[in-house]
Short mmCIF file of C-alpha atoms in Angstrom, two decimals:
data_model
loop_
_atom_site.label_atom_id
_atom_site.label_comp_id
_atom_site.label_asym_id
_atom_site.label_seq_id
_atom_site.Cartn_x
_atom_site.Cartn_y
_atom_site.Cartn_z
CA ASP A 1 93.25 114.47 116.27
CA GLY A 2 91.40 112.31 113.74
CA GLY A 3 92.32 108.63 113.13
CA ILE A 4 91.57 105.09 113.94
CA THR A 5 92.24 103.49 117.35
CA GLN A 6 92.60 99.78 118.16
CA SER A 7 92.65 98.17 121.50
CA PRO A 8 94.23 96.40 123.05
CA LYS A 9 97.69 96.47 121.43
CA TYR A 10 98.49 92.93 122.55
CA LEU A 11 95.92 90.26 123.43
CA PHE A 12 96.42 86.70 124.68
CA ARG A 13 93.70 84.04 124.29
CA LYS A 14 93.45 80.65 125.83
CA GLU A 15 92.11 77.63 123.86
CA GLY A 16 88.34 77.76 123.57
CA GLN A 17 87.95 81.39 124.46
CA ASN A 18 86.18 84.14 122.44
CA VAL A 19 87.98 87.48 122.40
CA THR A 20 86.85 90.84 121.04
CA LEU A 21 89.07 93.44 119.33
CA SER A 22 88.08 96.99 119.44
CA CYS A 23 88.25 99.42 116.50
CA GLU A 24 87.01 103.07 116.63
CA GLN A 25 87.34 105.87 114.03
CA ASN A 26 86.54 109.54 114.32
CA LEU A 27 87.14 110.27 110.62
CA ASN A 28 83.33 110.12 109.82
CA HIS A 29 83.95 107.37 107.35
CA ASP A 30 81.07 105.11 106.23
CA ALA A 31 83.17 102.11 105.37
CA MET A 32 85.16 99.97 107.84
CA TYR A 33 87.33 96.82 107.36
CA TRP A 34 89.14 94.06 109.29
CA TYR A 35 92.22 92.45 107.93
CA ARG A 36 94.48 89.71 109.18
CA GLN A 37 98.21 89.78 108.56
CA ASP A 38 100.51 86.74 108.91
CA PRO A 39 104.26 86.84 108.54
CA GLY A 40 105.43 86.88 105.01
CA GLN A 41 101.94 87.49 103.62
CA GLY A 42 99.96 90.41 102.49
CA LEU A 43 96.81 91.47 104.35
CA ARG A 44 93.72 89.23 103.94
CA LEU A 45 90.13 90.67 104.37
CA ILE A 46 87.99 89.23 107.08
CA TYR A 47 84.98 91.36 107.12
CA TYR A 48 83.92 94.79 105.82
CA SER A 49 81.03 97.15 106.38
CA GLN A 50 79.93 99.95 104.02
CA ILE A 51 77.15 101.28 106.23
CA VAL A 52 75.83 101.01 109.80
CA ASN A 53 73.89 97.77 110.49
CA ASP A 54 75.32 96.13 107.45
CA PHE A 55 78.45 94.05 106.92
CA GLN A 56 79.78 91.44 104.45
CA LYS A 57 82.12 88.51 104.71
CA GLY A 58 85.56 88.92 103.13
CA ASP A 59 87.89 86.13 102.11
CA ILE A 60 88.57 84.51 105.43
CA ALA A 61 85.44 85.15 107.61
CA GLU A 62 85.16 81.61 109.15
CA GLY A 63 85.68 81.73 112.85
CA TYR A 64 85.11 85.49 113.08
CA SER A 65 82.12 87.76 113.76
CA VAL A 66 81.49 91.46 113.66
CA SER A 67 78.92 94.13 114.40
CA ARG A 68 78.31 97.59 113.18
CA GLU A 69 75.82 99.31 115.49
CA LYS A 70 77.54 102.63 115.34
CA LYS A 71 79.23 104.45 112.47
CA GLU A 72 82.45 104.97 114.45
CA SER A 73 82.78 101.39 115.78
CA PHE A 74 83.38 98.07 114.20
CA PRO A 75 84.49 95.39 116.80
CA LEU A 76 85.72 91.98 115.73
CA THR A 77 85.20 88.84 117.75
CA VAL A 78 87.62 85.89 117.20
CA THR A 79 85.57 82.85 118.17
CA SER A 80 86.76 79.47 119.41
CA ALA A 81 85.90 78.11 115.95
CA GLN A 82 88.93 80.01 114.46
CA LYS A 83 91.57 77.28 114.65
CA ASN A 84 94.70 79.34 114.04
CA PRO A 85 93.97 82.86 115.40
CA THR A 86 97.59 83.92 116.20
CA ALA A 87 98.14 86.85 113.94
CA PHE A 88 98.31 90.64 113.61
CA TYR A 89 94.83 92.16 113.16
CA LEU A 90 94.42 95.59 111.43
CA CYS A 91 91.31 97.73 111.19
CA ALA A 92 90.88 100.30 108.40
CA SER A 93 88.28 102.78 107.24
CA SER A 94 87.50 104.73 104.05
CA ILE A 95 85.17 107.50 103.13
CA SER A 96 82.56 105.36 101.24
CA GLY A 97 84.11 102.00 100.25
CA GLY A 98 84.74 103.01 96.66
CA ALA A 99 87.47 101.36 94.54
CA SER A 100 89.66 104.42 94.52
CA ASP A 101 89.09 105.40 98.10
CA THR A 102 92.14 105.38 100.34
CA GLN A 103 91.87 103.04 103.26
CA TYR A 104 93.34 104.40 106.52
CA PHE A 105 94.69 101.88 109.02
CA GLY A 106 94.80 101.70 112.71
CA PRO A 107 97.94 100.56 114.76
CA GLY A 108 96.91 96.90 115.04
CA THR A 109 96.25 94.33 117.61
CA ARG A 110 98.64 91.31 118.06
CA LEU A 111 96.68 88.30 119.18
CA THR A 112 98.50 85.22 120.50
CA VAL A 113 96.90 82.02 121.55
CA LEU A 114 98.43 80.45 124.67
CA ALA B 1 89.84 89.18 89.10
CA GLN B 2 92.85 91.19 90.23
CA SER B 3 96.14 90.27 91.75
CA VAL B 4 99.54 91.77 92.68
CA THR B 5 102.98 90.42 92.53
CA GLN B 6 105.88 92.03 94.31
CA LEU B 7 108.87 90.86 92.60
CA ASP B 8 111.34 91.12 95.50
CA SER B 9 110.67 89.87 98.99
CA HIS B 10 113.77 91.66 100.40
CA VAL B 11 115.72 94.68 99.14
CA SER B 12 118.92 95.85 100.84
CA VAL B 13 120.35 99.22 99.97
CA SER B 14 123.03 101.56 101.46
CA GLU B 15 122.04 104.91 102.84
CA GLY B 16 122.07 107.65 100.15
CA THR B 17 121.61 105.24 97.26
CA PRO B 18 118.45 104.78 95.17
CA VAL B 19 115.61 102.41 96.10
CA LEU B 20 113.58 100.41 93.61
CA LEU B 21 110.61 98.22 94.67
CA ARG B 22 109.00 96.32 91.82
CA CYS B 23 105.28 95.59 91.46
CA ASN B 24 103.31 93.96 88.69
CA TYR B 25 99.56 93.78 88.76
CA SER B 26 96.74 92.15 86.88
CA SER B 27 93.17 93.54 86.62
CA SER B 28 90.23 93.05 84.29
CA TYR B 29 89.23 96.72 84.83
CA SER B 30 90.89 100.08 85.20
CA PRO B 31 92.79 99.78 88.44
CA SER B 32 93.55 102.04 91.34
CA LEU B 33 96.98 101.33 92.70
CA PHE B 34 98.48 102.13 96.06
CA TRP B 35 101.74 101.81 97.90
CA TYR B 36 101.66 101.49 101.68
CA VAL B 37 104.58 101.34 104.19
CA GLN B 38 104.48 99.53 107.46
CA HIS B 39 107.01 99.91 110.18
CA PRO B 40 107.41 96.95 112.75
CA ASN B 41 104.31 96.39 114.78
CA LYS B 42 102.56 99.43 113.37
CA GLY B 43 99.66 99.94 111.06
CA LEU B 44 99.94 100.74 107.29
CA GLN B 45 100.59 104.20 106.04
CA LEU B 46 99.77 105.40 102.53
CA LEU B 47 102.73 106.56 100.50
CA LEU B 48 100.96 107.28 97.25
CA LYS B 49 98.13 106.21 94.99
CA TYR B 50 97.33 106.17 91.28
CA THR B 51 93.70 106.68 90.07
CA SER B 52 93.94 107.29 86.34
CA ALA B 53 95.34 110.77 86.46
CA ALA B 54 99.00 111.46 85.92
CA THR B 55 101.06 108.29 85.31
CA LEU B 56 103.95 109.52 87.51
CA VAL B 57 102.67 109.80 91.05
CA LYS B 58 104.57 111.65 93.81
CA GLY B 59 104.17 110.56 97.34
CA ILE B 60 105.34 111.41 100.84
CA ASN B 61 108.89 111.21 102.04
CA GLY B 62 110.42 111.59 98.46
CA PHE B 63 108.85 108.39 97.06
CA GLU B 64 107.30 108.27 93.65
CA ALA B 65 105.88 105.60 91.33
CA GLU B 66 105.15 105.29 87.59
CA PHE B 67 102.11 103.53 86.23
CA LYS B 68 102.88 101.62 83.02
CA LYS B 69 99.86 100.11 81.52
CA SER B 70 101.74 98.33 78.72
CA GLU B 71 103.87 96.56 81.32
CA THR B 72 101.25 96.28 83.95
CA SER B 73 103.68 97.65 86.42
CA PHE B 74 103.70 100.17 89.18
CA HIS B 75 107.28 100.36 90.53
CA LEU B 76 108.11 102.46 93.58
CA THR B 77 111.45 104.51 93.67
CA LYS B 78 113.22 106.90 95.85
CA PRO B 79 116.46 108.69 94.74
CA SER B 80 118.27 108.55 98.08
CA ALA B 81 117.48 106.13 100.86
CA HIS B 82 117.36 107.16 104.51
CA MET B 83 117.73 104.92 107.56
CA SER B 84 114.08 105.69 108.48
CA ASP B 85 113.00 104.01 105.14
CA ALA B 86 113.69 100.57 106.64
CA ALA B 87 110.26 98.99 106.73
CA GLU B 88 107.92 96.77 104.77
CA TYR B 89 106.24 98.01 101.72
CA PHE B 90 103.00 96.83 100.13
CA CYS B 91 101.76 97.25 96.63
CA VAL B 92 97.95 97.17 96.47
CA VAL B 93 95.39 97.05 93.59
CA SER B 94 91.76 97.95 93.62
CA ALA B 95 89.48 97.40 90.51
CA GLN B 96 86.50 99.54 89.76
CA SER B 97 84.30 96.57 89.26
CA ASN B 98 84.55 95.62 92.90
CA ASP B 99 83.92 98.43 95.33
CA TYR B 100 85.41 96.98 98.53
CA LYS B 101 88.15 94.78 97.67
CA LEU B 102 91.88 95.59 97.76
CA SER B 103 94.37 92.93 96.72
CA PHE B 104 97.73 93.15 98.65
CA GLY B 105 101.08 92.01 97.48
CA ALA B 106 103.03 89.80 99.85
CA GLY B 107 105.29 92.79 100.77
CA THR B 108 108.95 93.86 100.28
CA THR B 109 111.16 94.32 103.24
CA VAL B 110 113.72 97.10 102.87
CA THR B 111 116.86 97.11 104.80
CA VAL B 112 119.12 100.33 104.82
CA ARG B 113 122.73 99.81 105.54
CA ALA B 114 124.74 102.79 107.23
#
């Protein structure tokens, strides 16, 4: 069964902690993305990667970091520098990152700061 | 630059009646346009996409959308709403000048009354 998995589904963070969100895909896609979703807003791009060992900042990268050591994995770390991290985080992938490529989304991780 | 405006933040329809979700876009280049649906606490699922082929695009679950270049619109319709259509819908634009970037509308929440 091909698709994108994200874990955990729910995550709670204390002030000053770094947390890592997992994203794995078995679609053999080259490009992967991280988005943040806040209530009443569309998705905003945090980071994206079009190939292994390379990634680029999106519109709201401050306070986040990523790695892309394997084609199928693109973990996102929310650092303590992110002042308002409570949000729904969505990972996506596409075949090559082209403008007309469909992006396929995972089920999301809801992060709450305690 | 590219952007998307979803003209209605909330649409309420009765089961069995038509659904219309309005979307206007702006793009400096030939756009690709998408409609995604999101059920509560879930990831986004592609309904349909336009990539410069036929202007009337048919998607899943009986949805369709028409690309109108002169009006810069890409409205989503369904002839007969079902209770399972209650969800949030996002109009998304991608421009060929920019490989990675999708621009999301703020979303339209659809409520279906029995």
